[in-house]
GROMACS .gro file of C-alpha atoms in nm:
model
   96
    1MET     CA    1   0.000   0.000   0.000
    2THR     CA    2   0.136   0.339  -0.094
    3LEU     CA    3   0.115   0.643   0.130
    4SER     CA    4  -0.146   0.807  -0.092
    5GLU     CA    5  -0.359   0.490  -0.078
    6LEU     CA    6  -0.329   0.496   0.302
    7PHE     CA    7  -0.444   0.859   0.309
    8GLN     CA    8  -0.744   0.774   0.090
    9THR     CA    9  -0.833   0.487   0.322
   10LEU     CA   10  -0.805   0.711   0.627
   11LYS     CA   11  -1.029   0.974   0.464
   12ALA     CA   12  -1.299   0.710   0.418
   13LEU     CA   13  -1.303   0.611   0.788
   14SER     CA   14  -1.568   0.724   1.031
   15LYS     CA   15  -1.480   0.951   1.324
   16THR     CA   16  -1.501   0.655   1.561
   17ASP     CA   17  -1.261   0.452   1.348
   18LEU     CA   18  -1.024   0.749   1.316
   19LYS     CA   19  -1.026   0.784   1.694
   20SER     CA   20  -0.935   0.414   1.724
   21VAL     CA   21  -0.648   0.461   1.477
   22LYS     CA   22  -0.524   0.764   1.672
   23GLU     CA   23  -0.535   0.571   2.001
   24PHE     CA   24  -0.347   0.283   1.841
   25LEU     CA   25  -0.073   0.511   1.708
   26GLU     CA   26  -0.039   0.681   2.046
   27SER     CA   27  -0.009   0.339   2.215
   28LEU     CA   28   0.298   0.258   2.004
   29ASP     CA   29   0.498   0.500   2.225
   30LEU     CA   30   0.727   0.612   1.944
   31ASP     CA   31   1.027   0.826   2.042
   32PHE     CA   32   1.060   1.094   1.774
   33ASN     CA   33   1.351   1.261   1.953
   34ASP     CA   34   1.588   1.005   1.805
   35PHE     CA   35   1.492   1.080   1.445
   36GLN     CA   36   1.843   1.190   1.346
   37GLU     CA   37   1.992   0.869   1.483
   38PHE     CA   38   1.727   0.667   1.300
   39ILE     CA   39   1.808   0.838   0.970
   40LEU     CA   40   2.183   0.796   1.026
   41ASP     CA   41   2.136   0.426   1.101
   42LYS     CA   42   1.933   0.378   0.782
   43LYS     CA   43   2.181   0.577   0.574
   44SER     CA   44   2.475   0.395   0.733
   45ALA     CA   45   2.340   0.065   0.609
   46THR     CA   46   2.382   0.191   0.252
   47GLY     CA   47   2.664   0.433   0.333
   48ILE     CA   48   2.609   0.804   0.394
   49SER     CA   49   2.671   0.993   0.074
   50CYS     CA   50   2.673   1.358  -0.026
   51PRO     CA   51   2.324   1.460  -0.147
   52HIS     CA   52   2.485   1.707  -0.390
   53CYS     CA   53   2.746   1.496  -0.573
   54LYS     CA   54   2.674   1.145  -0.433
   55SER     CA   55   3.033   1.106  -0.309
   56ILE     CA   56   3.098   0.884  -0.007
   57ASN     CA   57   3.412   1.083   0.080
   58ILE     CA   58   3.260   1.277   0.372
   59LYS     CA   59   3.346   1.374   0.730
   60LYS     CA   60   3.163   1.510   1.034
   61ASN     CA   61   3.164   1.890   1.039
   62GLY     CA   62   3.023   2.017   1.369
   63HIS     CA   63   2.659   2.071   1.457
   64LYS     CA   64   2.382   2.302   1.343
   65GLY     CA   65   2.159   2.328   1.646
   66LEU     CA   66   2.122   1.967   1.752
   67MET     CA   67   2.180   1.824   1.405
   68GLN     CA   68   2.516   1.671   1.310
   69ARG     CA   69   2.659   1.838   0.999
   70PHE     CA   70   2.873   1.664   0.739
   71MET     CA   71   3.111   1.801   0.477
   72CYS     CA   72   3.189   1.644   0.141
   73HIS     CA   73   3.559   1.633   0.055
   74ASP     CA   74   3.484   1.630  -0.317
   75CYS     CA   75   3.239   1.920  -0.365
   76HIS     CA   76   3.307   2.089  -0.028
   77LYS     CA   77   2.936   2.136   0.044
   78THR     CA   78   2.782   2.070   0.385
   79PHE     CA   79   2.465   1.882   0.470
   80THR     CA   80   2.278   1.716   0.757
   81ALA     CA   81   2.123   1.374   0.797
   82ARG     CA   82   1.785   1.533   0.722
   83ASN     CA   83   1.881   1.623   0.363
   84ASN     CA   84   1.660   1.441   0.113
   85THR     CA   85   1.403   1.348   0.380
   86ILE     CA   86   1.050   1.471   0.436
   87THR     CA   87   1.165   1.679   0.735
   88PHE     CA   88   1.451   1.856   0.554
   89SER     CA   89   1.312   2.211   0.542
   90SER     CA   90   1.086   2.181   0.845
   91LYS     CA   91   1.143   2.429   1.125
   92LYS     CA   92   0.944   2.208   1.362
   93SER     CA   93   1.070   1.903   1.545
   94PHE     CA   94   0.974   1.566   1.403
   95ALA     CA   95   0.748   1.499   1.703
   96THR     CA   96   0.519   1.786   1.601
   0.00000   0.00000   0.00000
């Protein structure tokens, strides 16, 4: 099932069913504070690469707020683990 199909299914639910879905999701007790670590773990499995030039020749380059920054040795651009994710340009935390 794709995300758009899931949204269509959710739109068709009654308010009672939507409340049940909400309660179920809240019962999962997900910790969204570790989103950066989750993304890094997923990217580490395939190797973190530069989102600009796709090079794997990168190094850690300080922090921007709480986010770890990386620098590409080939194109000399910086990026975070959130590049190329749905939360990239969000000013809000992932938990919101």
